[in-house]
mmCIF file with all atom_site columns, C-alpha atoms in Angstrom:
data_model
loop_
_atom_site.group_PDB
_atom_site.id
_atom_site.type_symbol
_atom_site.label_atom_id
_atom_site.label_alt_id
_atom_site.label_comp_id
_atom_site.label_asym_id
_atom_site.label_entity_id
_atom_site.label_seq_id
_atom_site.pdbx_PDB_ins_code
_atom_site.Cartn_x
_atom_site.Cartn_y
_atom_site.Cartn_z
_atom_site.occupancy
_atom_site.B_iso_or_equiv
_atom_site.pdbx_formal_charge
_atom_site.auth_seq_id
_atom_site.auth_comp_id
_atom_site.auth_asym_id
_atom_site.auth_atom_id
_atom_site.pdbx_PDB_model_num
ATOM 1   C CA . MET A 1 1   ? 126.006 94.032  135.730 1.00 0.00 ? 1   MET A CA 1
ATOM 2   C CA . LYS A 1 2   ? 122.741 92.425  134.689 1.00 0.00 ? 2   LYS A CA 1
ATOM 3   C CA . PHE A 1 3   ? 122.979 91.315  131.083 1.00 0.00 ? 3   PHE A CA 1
ATOM 4   C CA . PHE A 1 4   ? 119.592 89.696  130.804 1.00 0.00 ? 4   PHE A CA 1
ATOM 5   C CA . SER A 1 5   ? 117.411 92.046  132.789 1.00 0.00 ? 5   SER A CA 1
ATOM 6   C CA . ARG A 1 6   ? 114.857 94.329  131.231 1.00 0.00 ? 6   ARG A CA 1
ATOM 7   C CA . ASN A 1 7   ? 113.186 97.352  132.570 1.00 0.00 ? 7   ASN A CA 1
ATOM 8   C CA . LYS A 1 8   ? 109.669 95.993  132.812 1.00 0.00 ? 8   LYS A CA 1
ATOM 9   C CA . LYS A 1 9   ? 107.205 98.802  133.061 1.00 0.00 ? 9   LYS A CA 1
ATOM 10  C CA . PRO A 1 10  ? 103.562 97.966  133.584 1.00 0.00 ? 10  PRO A CA 1
ATOM 11  C CA . SER A 1 11  ? 101.656 98.215  130.302 1.00 0.00 ? 11  SER A CA 1
ATOM 12  C CA . ASP A 1 12  ? 98.077  99.186  129.766 1.00 0.00 ? 12  ASP A CA 1
ATOM 13  C CA . PRO A 1 13  ? 96.415  95.958  128.561 1.00 0.00 ? 13  PRO A CA 1
ATOM 14  C CA . ALA A 1 14  ? 94.037  97.901  126.312 1.00 0.00 ? 14  ALA A CA 1
ATOM 15  C CA . ILE A 1 15  ? 97.016  99.415  124.495 1.00 0.00 ? 15  ILE A CA 1
ATOM 16  C CA . VAL A 1 16  ? 98.677  96.002  124.185 1.00 0.00 ? 16  VAL A CA 1
ATOM 17  C CA . VAL A 1 17  ? 95.511  94.403  122.762 1.00 0.00 ? 17  VAL A CA 1
ATOM 18  C CA . GLY A 1 18  ? 95.017  97.289  120.329 1.00 0.00 ? 18  GLY A CA 1
ATOM 19  C CA . SER A 1 19  ? 98.658  97.113  119.222 1.00 0.00 ? 19  SER A CA 1
ATOM 20  C CA . CYS A 1 20  ? 98.455  93.362  118.658 1.00 0.00 ? 20  CYS A CA 1
ATOM 21  C CA . LEU A 1 21  ? 95.276  93.771  116.637 1.00 0.00 ? 21  LEU A CA 1
ATOM 22  C CA . LYS A 1 22  ? 96.844  96.511  114.506 1.00 0.00 ? 22  LYS A CA 1
ATOM 23  C CA . PHE A 1 23  ? 99.993  94.438  113.961 1.00 0.00 ? 23  PHE A CA 1
ATOM 24  C CA . LEU A 1 24  ? 97.981  91.413  112.842 1.00 0.00 ? 24  LEU A CA 1
ATOM 25  C CA . LEU A 1 25  ? 95.809  93.576  110.600 1.00 0.00 ? 25  LEU A CA 1
ATOM 26  C CA . ASN A 1 26  ? 98.798  95.041  108.799 1.00 0.00 ? 26  ASN A CA 1
ATOM 27  C CA . ARG A 1 27  ? 100.532 91.684  108.369 1.00 0.00 ? 27  ARG A CA 1
ATOM 28  C CA . ILE A 1 28  ? 97.389  90.013  107.018 1.00 0.00 ? 28  ILE A CA 1
ATOM 29  C CA . THR A 1 29  ? 96.623  92.923  104.690 1.00 0.00 ? 29  THR A CA 1
ATOM 30  C CA . ASP A 1 30  ? 100.167 92.879  103.316 1.00 0.00 ? 30  ASP A CA 1
ATOM 31  C CA . GLU A 1 31  ? 100.037 89.133  102.802 1.00 0.00 ? 31  GLU A CA 1
ATOM 32  C CA . LEU A 1 32  ? 96.635  89.022  101.112 1.00 0.00 ? 32  LEU A CA 1
ATOM 33  C CA . ASP A 1 33  ? 97.643  91.920  98.877  1.00 0.00 ? 33  ASP A CA 1
ATOM 34  C CA . GLY A 1 34  ? 100.409 89.774  97.389  1.00 0.00 ? 34  GLY A CA 1
ATOM 35  C CA . GLU A 1 35  ? 100.154 88.437  93.863  1.00 0.00 ? 35  GLU A CA 1
ATOM 36  C CA . ARG A 1 36  ? 100.325 84.793  94.902  1.00 0.00 ? 36  ARG A CA 1
ATOM 37  C CA . TYR A 1 37  ? 96.758  84.952  96.218  1.00 0.00 ? 37  TYR A CA 1
ATOM 38  C CA . SER A 1 38  ? 95.293  86.259  92.950  1.00 0.00 ? 38  SER A CA 1
ATOM 39  C CA . TRP A 1 39  ? 92.597  88.050  94.903  1.00 0.00 ? 39  TRP A CA 1
ATOM 40  C CA . ASN A 1 40  ? 91.444  90.918  92.741  1.00 0.00 ? 40  ASN A CA 1
ATOM 41  C CA . LYS A 1 41  ? 89.321  92.932  95.125  1.00 0.00 ? 41  LYS A CA 1
ATOM 42  C CA . SER A 1 42  ? 89.611  96.555  96.122  1.00 0.00 ? 42  SER A CA 1
ATOM 43  C CA . TRP A 1 43  ? 91.953  97.560  98.912  1.00 0.00 ? 43  TRP A CA 1
ATOM 44  C CA . GLY A 1 44  ? 88.949  98.395  101.123 1.00 0.00 ? 44  GLY A CA 1
ATOM 45  C CA . VAL A 1 45  ? 87.471  94.904  100.762 1.00 0.00 ? 45  VAL A CA 1
ATOM 46  C CA . LYS A 1 46  ? 90.831  93.326  101.523 1.00 0.00 ? 46  LYS A CA 1
ATOM 47  C CA . ARG A 1 47  ? 91.286  95.612  104.509 1.00 0.00 ? 47  ARG A CA 1
ATOM 48  C CA . PHE A 1 48  ? 87.827  94.778  105.870 1.00 0.00 ? 48  PHE A CA 1
ATOM 49  C CA . GLU A 1 49  ? 88.374  91.028  105.515 1.00 0.00 ? 49  GLU A CA 1
ATOM 50  C CA . SER A 1 50  ? 91.866  91.330  106.995 1.00 0.00 ? 50  SER A CA 1
ATOM 51  C CA . MET A 1 51  ? 90.491  93.220  109.973 1.00 0.00 ? 51  MET A CA 1
ATOM 52  C CA . VAL A 1 52  ? 87.882  90.559  110.701 1.00 0.00 ? 52  VAL A CA 1
ATOM 53  C CA . LEU A 1 53  ? 90.464  87.784  110.352 1.00 0.00 ? 53  LEU A CA 1
ATOM 54  C CA . ALA A 1 54  ? 92.848  89.638  112.681 1.00 0.00 ? 54  ALA A CA 1
ATOM 55  C CA . LYS A 1 55  ? 90.102  89.834  115.310 1.00 0.00 ? 55  LYS A CA 1
ATOM 56  C CA . PHE A 1 56  ? 89.419  86.115  114.968 1.00 0.00 ? 56  PHE A CA 1
ATOM 57  C CA . ILE A 1 57  ? 93.117  85.203  115.261 1.00 0.00 ? 57  ILE A CA 1
ATOM 58  C CA . LEU A 1 58  ? 93.706  87.431  118.280 1.00 0.00 ? 58  LEU A CA 1
ATOM 59  C CA . ASP A 1 59  ? 90.614  86.240  120.153 1.00 0.00 ? 59  ASP A CA 1
ATOM 60  C CA . TYR A 1 60  ? 91.199  82.594  119.247 1.00 0.00 ? 60  TYR A CA 1
ATOM 61  C CA . SER A 1 61  ? 94.818  82.817  120.411 1.00 0.00 ? 61  SER A CA 1
ATOM 62  C CA . PHE A 1 62  ? 93.766  84.410  123.676 1.00 0.00 ? 62  PHE A CA 1
ATOM 63  C CA . GLU A 1 63  ? 91.162  81.711  124.233 1.00 0.00 ? 63  GLU A CA 1
ATOM 64  C CA . ARG A 1 64  ? 93.719  78.937  123.723 1.00 0.00 ? 64  ARG A CA 1
ATOM 65  C CA . ILE A 1 65  ? 96.355  80.600  125.916 1.00 0.00 ? 65  ILE A CA 1
ATOM 66  C CA . ALA A 1 66  ? 93.915  81.432  128.716 1.00 0.00 ? 66  ALA A CA 1
ATOM 67  C CA . GLU A 1 67  ? 92.021  78.140  128.578 1.00 0.00 ? 67  GLU A CA 1
ATOM 68  C CA . GLY A 1 68  ? 91.438  76.957  132.119 1.00 0.00 ? 68  GLY A CA 1
ATOM 69  C CA . LYS A 1 69  ? 93.695  79.652  133.587 1.00 0.00 ? 69  LYS A CA 1
ATOM 70  C CA . LEU A 1 70  ? 91.415  82.666  133.992 1.00 0.00 ? 70  LEU A CA 1
ATOM 71  C CA . ALA A 1 71  ? 88.120  83.338  135.700 1.00 0.00 ? 71  ALA A CA 1
ATOM 72  C CA . ASP A 1 72  ? 85.154  84.282  133.537 1.00 0.00 ? 72  ASP A CA 1
ATOM 73  C CA . ASP A 1 73  ? 85.291  87.924  134.631 1.00 0.00 ? 73  ASP A CA 1
ATOM 74  C CA . GLU A 1 74  ? 88.955  88.115  133.534 1.00 0.00 ? 74  GLU A CA 1
ATOM 75  C CA . LYS A 1 75  ? 88.095  86.619  130.145 1.00 0.00 ? 75  LYS A CA 1
ATOM 76  C CA . ASN A 1 76  ? 85.180  89.023  129.815 1.00 0.00 ? 76  ASN A CA 1
ATOM 77  C CA . GLY A 1 77  ? 87.567  91.884  130.587 1.00 0.00 ? 77  GLY A CA 1
ATOM 78  C CA . TYR A 1 78  ? 89.810  90.797  127.726 1.00 0.00 ? 78  TYR A CA 1
ATOM 79  C CA . TYR A 1 79  ? 86.891  90.478  125.302 1.00 0.00 ? 79  TYR A CA 1
ATOM 80  C CA . SER A 1 80  ? 85.641  93.902  126.308 1.00 0.00 ? 80  SER A CA 1
ATOM 81  C CA . MET A 1 81  ? 89.073  95.387  125.496 1.00 0.00 ? 81  MET A CA 1
ATOM 82  C CA . SER A 1 82  ? 89.298  93.421  122.269 1.00 0.00 ? 82  SER A CA 1
ATOM 83  C CA . ASN A 1 83  ? 85.843  94.513  121.126 1.00 0.00 ? 83  ASN A CA 1
ATOM 84  C CA . THR A 1 84  ? 86.478  98.136  122.048 1.00 0.00 ? 84  THR A CA 1
ATOM 85  C CA . SER A 1 85  ? 89.835  98.145  120.240 1.00 0.00 ? 85  SER A CA 1
ATOM 86  C CA . PHE A 1 86  ? 88.321  96.497  117.196 1.00 0.00 ? 86  PHE A CA 1
ATOM 87  C CA . ALA A 1 87  ? 85.346  98.876  117.023 1.00 0.00 ? 87  ALA A CA 1
ATOM 88  C CA . SER A 1 88  ? 87.602  101.899 117.418 1.00 0.00 ? 88  SER A CA 1
ATOM 89  C CA . MET A 1 89  ? 90.025  100.668 114.758 1.00 0.00 ? 89  MET A CA 1
ATOM 90  C CA . PHE A 1 90  ? 87.159  99.775  112.428 1.00 0.00 ? 90  PHE A CA 1
ATOM 91  C CA . ASN A 1 91  ? 85.531  103.185 112.771 1.00 0.00 ? 91  ASN A CA 1
ATOM 92  C CA . GLU A 1 92  ? 88.863  104.948 112.275 1.00 0.00 ? 92  GLU A CA 1
ATOM 93  C CA . GLU A 1 93  ? 89.568  102.888 109.169 1.00 0.00 ? 93  GLU A CA 1
ATOM 94  C CA . PHE A 1 94  ? 86.190  103.033 107.457 1.00 0.00 ? 94  PHE A CA 1
ATOM 95  C CA . SER A 1 95  ? 84.492  106.248 108.622 1.00 0.00 ? 95  SER A CA 1
ATOM 96  C CA . GLU A 1 96  ? 85.610  108.050 105.456 1.00 0.00 ? 96  GLU A CA 1
ATOM 97  C CA . VAL A 1 97  ? 83.506  105.703 103.329 1.00 0.00 ? 97  VAL A CA 1
ATOM 98  C CA . GLY A 1 98  ? 80.473  105.869 105.590 1.00 0.00 ? 98  GLY A CA 1
ATOM 99  C CA . MET A 1 99  ? 80.860  102.487 107.293 1.00 0.00 ? 99  MET A CA 1
ATOM 100 C CA . ASN A 1 100 ? 80.825  102.144 111.044 1.00 0.00 ? 100 ASN A CA 1
ATOM 101 C CA . PHE A 1 101 ? 81.146  99.265  113.428 1.00 0.00 ? 101 PHE A CA 1
ATOM 102 C CA . ASP A 1 102 ? 77.591  99.451  114.760 1.00 0.00 ? 102 ASP A CA 1
ATOM 103 C CA . ASP A 1 103 ? 76.167  99.007  111.262 1.00 0.00 ? 103 ASP A CA 1
ATOM 104 C CA . MET A 1 104 ? 78.529  96.140  110.403 1.00 0.00 ? 104 MET A CA 1
ATOM 105 C CA . GLN A 1 105 ? 78.664  94.379  113.773 1.00 0.00 ? 105 GLN A CA 1
ATOM 106 C CA . ASN A 1 106 ? 76.226  91.628  112.805 1.00 0.00 ? 106 ASN A CA 1
ATOM 107 C CA . GLU A 1 107 ? 78.103  90.767  109.608 1.00 0.00 ? 107 GLU A CA 1
ATOM 108 C CA . ILE A 1 108 ? 81.448  90.849  111.424 1.00 0.00 ? 108 ILE A CA 1
ATOM 109 C CA . GLU A 1 109 ? 80.184  88.506  114.142 1.00 0.00 ? 109 GLU A CA 1
ATOM 110 C CA . LYS A 1 110 ? 78.839  86.093  111.499 1.00 0.00 ? 110 LYS A CA 1
ATOM 111 C CA . LYS A 1 111 ? 82.220  86.032  109.751 1.00 0.00 ? 111 LYS A CA 1
ATOM 112 C CA . VAL A 1 112 ? 84.116  85.429  112.992 1.00 0.00 ? 112 VAL A CA 1
ATOM 113 C CA . GLU A 1 113 ? 81.692  82.624  113.885 1.00 0.00 ? 113 GLU A CA 1
ATOM 114 C CA . ALA A 1 114 ? 82.159  81.075  110.427 1.00 0.00 ? 114 ALA A CA 1
ATOM 115 C CA . TYR A 1 115 ? 85.946  81.078  110.926 1.00 0.00 ? 115 TYR A CA 1
ATOM 116 C CA . SER A 1 116 ? 85.474  79.510  114.366 1.00 0.00 ? 116 SER A CA 1
ATOM 117 C CA . THR A 1 117 ? 83.213  76.827  112.912 1.00 0.00 ? 117 THR A CA 1
ATOM 118 C CA . VAL A 1 118 ? 85.751  75.925  110.238 1.00 0.00 ? 118 VAL A CA 1
ATOM 119 C CA . TRP A 1 119 ? 88.482  75.812  112.863 1.00 0.00 ? 119 TRP A CA 1
ATOM 120 C CA . ARG A 1 120 ? 86.421  73.487  115.081 1.00 0.00 ? 120 ARG A CA 1
ATOM 121 C CA . GLU A 1 121 ? 85.503  71.154  112.231 1.00 0.00 ? 121 GLU A CA 1
ATOM 122 C CA . ASP A 1 122 ? 87.618  68.137  111.468 1.00 0.00 ? 122 ASP A CA 1
ATOM 123 C CA . TYR A 1 123 ? 89.612  69.837  108.719 1.00 0.00 ? 123 TYR A CA 1
ATOM 124 C CA . PRO A 1 124 ? 93.265  68.889  108.977 1.00 0.00 ? 124 PRO A CA 1
ATOM 125 C CA . VAL A 1 125 ? 95.966  71.506  108.547 1.00 0.00 ? 125 VAL A CA 1
ATOM 126 C CA . PRO A 1 126 ? 96.334  72.953  105.894 1.00 0.00 ? 126 PRO A CA 1
ATOM 127 C CA . GLU A 1 127 ? 92.738  72.264  104.779 1.00 0.00 ? 127 GLU A CA 1
ATOM 128 C CA . CYS A 1 128 ? 91.322  74.403  107.603 1.00 0.00 ? 128 CYS A CA 1
ATOM 129 C CA . TYR A 1 129 ? 93.462  77.310  106.384 1.00 0.00 ? 129 TYR A CA 1
ATOM 130 C CA . TYR A 1 130 ? 92.150  76.850  102.876 1.00 0.00 ? 130 TYR A CA 1
ATOM 131 C CA . GLN A 1 131 ? 88.565  76.776  104.155 1.00 0.00 ? 131 GLN A CA 1
ATOM 132 C CA . ILE A 1 132 ? 89.106  80.079  105.959 1.00 0.00 ? 132 ILE A CA 1
ATOM 133 C CA . TYR A 1 133 ? 90.720  81.520  102.821 1.00 0.00 ? 133 TYR A CA 1
ATOM 134 C CA . MET A 1 134 ? 87.624  80.485  100.855 1.00 0.00 ? 134 MET A CA 1
ATOM 135 C CA . LEU A 1 135 ? 85.418  82.279  103.380 1.00 0.00 ? 135 LEU A CA 1
ATOM 136 C CA . ILE A 1 136 ? 87.530  85.433  103.195 1.00 0.00 ? 136 ILE A CA 1
ATOM 137 C CA . THR A 1 137 ? 87.821  85.615  99.430  1.00 0.00 ? 137 THR A CA 1
ATOM 138 C CA . GLY A 1 138 ? 84.622  83.920  98.342  1.00 0.00 ? 138 GLY A CA 1
ATOM 139 C CA . SER A 1 139 ? 86.740  81.651  96.156  1.00 0.00 ? 139 SER A CA 1
ATOM 140 C CA . GLN A 1 140 ? 85.735  78.248  94.940  1.00 0.00 ? 140 GLN A CA 1
ATOM 141 C CA . SER A 1 141 ? 86.700  75.000  96.601  1.00 0.00 ? 141 SER A CA 1
ATOM 142 C CA . ARG A 1 142 ? 89.725  73.070  95.369  1.00 0.00 ? 142 ARG A CA 1
ATOM 143 C CA . GLU A 1 143 ? 87.453  70.524  93.763  1.00 0.00 ? 143 GLU A CA 1
ATOM 144 C CA . GLU A 1 144 ? 85.566  73.198  91.809  1.00 0.00 ? 144 GLU A CA 1
ATOM 145 C CA . LEU A 1 145 ? 88.802  74.816  90.679  1.00 0.00 ? 145 LEU A CA 1
ATOM 146 C CA . GLU A 1 146 ? 90.205  71.451  89.582  1.00 0.00 ? 146 GLU A CA 1
ATOM 147 C CA . GLU A 1 147 ? 87.028  70.681  87.602  1.00 0.00 ? 147 GLU A CA 1
ATOM 148 C CA . GLU A 1 148 ? 87.367  73.992  85.727  1.00 0.00 ? 148 GLU A CA 1
ATOM 149 C CA . ALA A 1 149 ? 91.009  73.318  84.823  1.00 0.00 ? 149 ALA A CA 1
#
Protein backbone atom coordinates (compact mmCIF):
# COMPACT_ATOMS: atom_id res chain seq x y z
CA MET A 1 0.00 0.00 0.00
CA LYS A 2 1.35 3.41 -0.93
CA PHE A 3 0.24 5.95 1.65
CA PHE A 4 2.04 8.94 0.25
CA SER A 5 1.61 8.48 -3.46
CA ARG A 6 -0.63 10.63 -5.59
CA ASN A 7 -2.05 10.05 -8.96
CA LYS A 8 -0.16 12.72 -10.84
CA LYS A 9 -1.86 13.47 -14.09
CA PRO A 10 -0.21 15.89 -16.47
CA SER A 11 -1.85 19.31 -16.24
CA ASP A 12 -2.27 21.87 -18.94
CA PRO A 13 0.01 24.74 -17.85
CA ALA A 14 -2.36 27.33 -19.32
CA ILE A 15 -5.14 26.03 -17.08
CA VAL A 16 -2.84 26.05 -14.05
CA VAL A 17 -1.72 29.64 -14.72
CA GLY A 18 -5.31 30.77 -15.26
CA SER A 19 -6.45 29.03 -12.07
CA CYS A 20 -3.66 30.61 -10.04
CA LEU A 21 -4.51 34.04 -11.41
CA LYS A 22 -8.20 33.58 -10.61
CA PHE A 23 -7.39 32.34 -7.09
CA LEU A 24 -5.16 35.34 -6.40
CA LEU A 25 -7.75 37.71 -7.84
CA ASN A 26 -10.49 36.41 -5.57
CA ARG A 27 -8.30 36.44 -2.46
CA ILE A 28 -7.09 39.99 -3.11
CA THR A 29 -10.60 41.24 -3.91
CA ASP A 30 -11.97 39.70 -0.72
CA GLU A 31 -9.17 41.19 1.34
CA LEU A 32 -9.37 44.70 -0.10
CA ASP A 33 -13.15 44.66 0.29
CA GLY A 34 -12.72 44.33 4.06
CA GLU A 35 -13.51 47.22 6.36
CA ARG A 36 -10.00 47.45 7.78
CA TYR A 37 -8.75 49.01 4.55
CA SER A 38 -11.33 51.82 4.55
CA TRP A 39 -11.22 51.89 0.77
CA ASN A 40 -14.53 53.30 -0.36
CA LYS A 41 -14.48 52.63 -4.07
CA SER A 42 -16.94 50.74 -6.20
CA TRP A 43 -16.67 46.98 -6.52
CA GLY A 44 -15.59 47.37 -10.16
CA VAL A 45 -12.66 49.63 -9.25
CA LYS A 46 -11.58 47.24 -6.51
CA ARG A 47 -11.90 44.30 -8.88
CA PHE A 48 -9.83 46.04 -11.56
CA GLU A 49 -7.07 46.96 -9.11
CA SER A 50 -7.15 43.47 -7.60
CA MET A 51 -6.81 41.92 -11.04
CA VAL A 52 -3.76 44.01 -11.88
CA LEU A 53 -2.16 43.23 -8.52
CA ALA A 54 -2.85 39.51 -8.99
CA LYS A 55 -1.06 39.63 -12.35
CA PHE A 56 1.92 41.38 -10.78
CA ILE A 57 2.14 38.88 -7.90
CA LEU A 58 1.86 35.84 -10.16
CA ASP A 59 4.43 37.09 -12.67
CA TYR A 60 6.80 38.32 -9.97
CA SER A 61 6.58 34.97 -8.16
CA PHE A 62 7.26 33.09 -11.37
CA GLU A 63 10.26 35.30 -12.11
CA ARG A 64 11.77 34.65 -8.68
CA ILE A 65 11.12 30.90 -8.81
CA ALA A 66 12.42 30.51 -12.36
CA GLU A 67 15.39 32.85 -11.95
CA GLY A 68 18.40 31.25 -13.58
CA LYS A 69 16.58 27.95 -14.13
CA LEU A 70 14.77 28.40 -17.43
CA ALA A 71 15.76 29.37 -20.94
CA ASP A 72 14.36 32.59 -22.36
CA ASP A 73 11.96 30.74 -24.66
CA GLU A 74 10.52 28.87 -21.65
CA LYS A 75 10.05 32.13 -19.75
CA ASN A 76 8.45 33.69 -22.82
CA GLY A 77 6.09 30.71 -22.99
CA TYR A 78 5.00 31.35 -19.42
CA TYR A 79 4.48 35.07 -20.04
CA SER A 80 2.47 34.30 -23.15
CA MET A 81 0.17 32.03 -21.09
CA SER A 82 -0.03 34.56 -18.29
CA ASN A 83 -0.90 37.41 -20.65
CA THR A 84 -3.48 35.33 -22.50
CA SER A 85 -5.10 34.19 -19.24
CA PHE A 86 -5.13 37.72 -17.90
CA ALA A 87 -6.62 39.22 -21.08
CA SER A 88 -9.29 36.54 -21.23
CA MET A 89 -10.19 36.96 -17.56
CA PHE A 90 -10.20 40.75 -17.91
CA ASN A 91 -12.49 40.68 -20.93
CA GLU A 92 -14.82 38.19 -19.25
CA GLU A 93 -14.97 40.34 -16.12
CA PHE A 94 -15.40 43.78 -17.66
CA SER A 95 -17.07 43.27 -21.06
CA GLU A 96 -20.48 44.08 -19.56
CA VAL A 97 -19.33 47.61 -18.75
CA GLY A 98 -17.67 48.18 -22.10
CA MET A 99 -14.05 47.74 -21.01
CA ASN A 100 -11.71 45.39 -22.79
CA PHE A 101 -8.12 44.41 -22.35
CA ASP A 102 -6.88 45.94 -25.59
CA ASP A 103 -8.16 49.37 -24.56
CA MET A 104 -6.73 49.11 -21.04
CA GLN A 105 -3.48 47.29 -21.79
CA ASN A 106 -1.31 50.41 -21.61
CA GLU A 107 -2.70 51.46 -18.22
CA ILE A 108 -2.40 47.92 -16.87
CA GLU A 109 1.23 47.66 -17.97
CA LYS A 110 2.01 51.03 -16.34
CA LYS A 111 0.47 49.85 -13.06
CA VAL A 112 2.39 46.57 -13.10
CA GLU A 113 5.62 48.46 -13.83
CA ALA A 114 4.90 50.86 -10.95
CA TYR A 115 4.47 47.90 -8.58
CA SER A 116 7.72 46.40 -9.89
CA THR A 117 9.53 49.69 -9.36
CA VAL A 118 8.33 49.95 -5.77
CA TRP A 119 9.35 46.35 -5.17
CA ARG A 120 12.85 46.98 -6.57
CA GLU A 121 13.36 50.17 -4.57
CA ASP A 122 15.02 50.06 -1.19
CA TYR A 123 11.75 50.01 0.75
CA PRO A 124 11.99 47.57 3.64
CA VAL A 125 9.12 45.23 4.42
CA PRO A 126 6.42 46.32 5.31
CA GLU A 127 7.04 49.75 3.73
CA CYS A 128 7.10 48.26 0.22
CA TYR A 129 3.66 46.75 0.87
CA TYR A 130 2.36 50.11 1.99
CA GLN A 131 3.79 51.78 -1.12
CA ILE A 132 1.98 49.27 -3.33
CA TYR A 133 -1.21 49.81 -1.32
CA MET A 134 -0.87 53.56 -1.94
CA LEU A 135 -0.54 52.91 -5.67
CA ILE A 136 -3.61 50.67 -5.69
CA THR A 137 -5.87 52.90 -3.65
CA GLY A 138 -4.49 56.33 -4.46
CA SER A 139 -4.22 56.95 -0.72
CA GLN A 140 -1.92 59.42 0.91
CA SER A 141 1.46 58.57 2.36
CA ARG A 142 1.80 57.83 6.07
CA GLU A 143 3.42 61.20 6.60
CA GLU A 144 0.52 63.04 4.94
CA LEU A 145 -2.02 61.08 6.96
CA GLU A 146 -0.14 61.79 10.19
CA GLU A 147 0.00 65.52 9.39
CA GLU A 148 -3.79 65.58 8.92
CA ALA A 149 -4.41 63.84 12.26
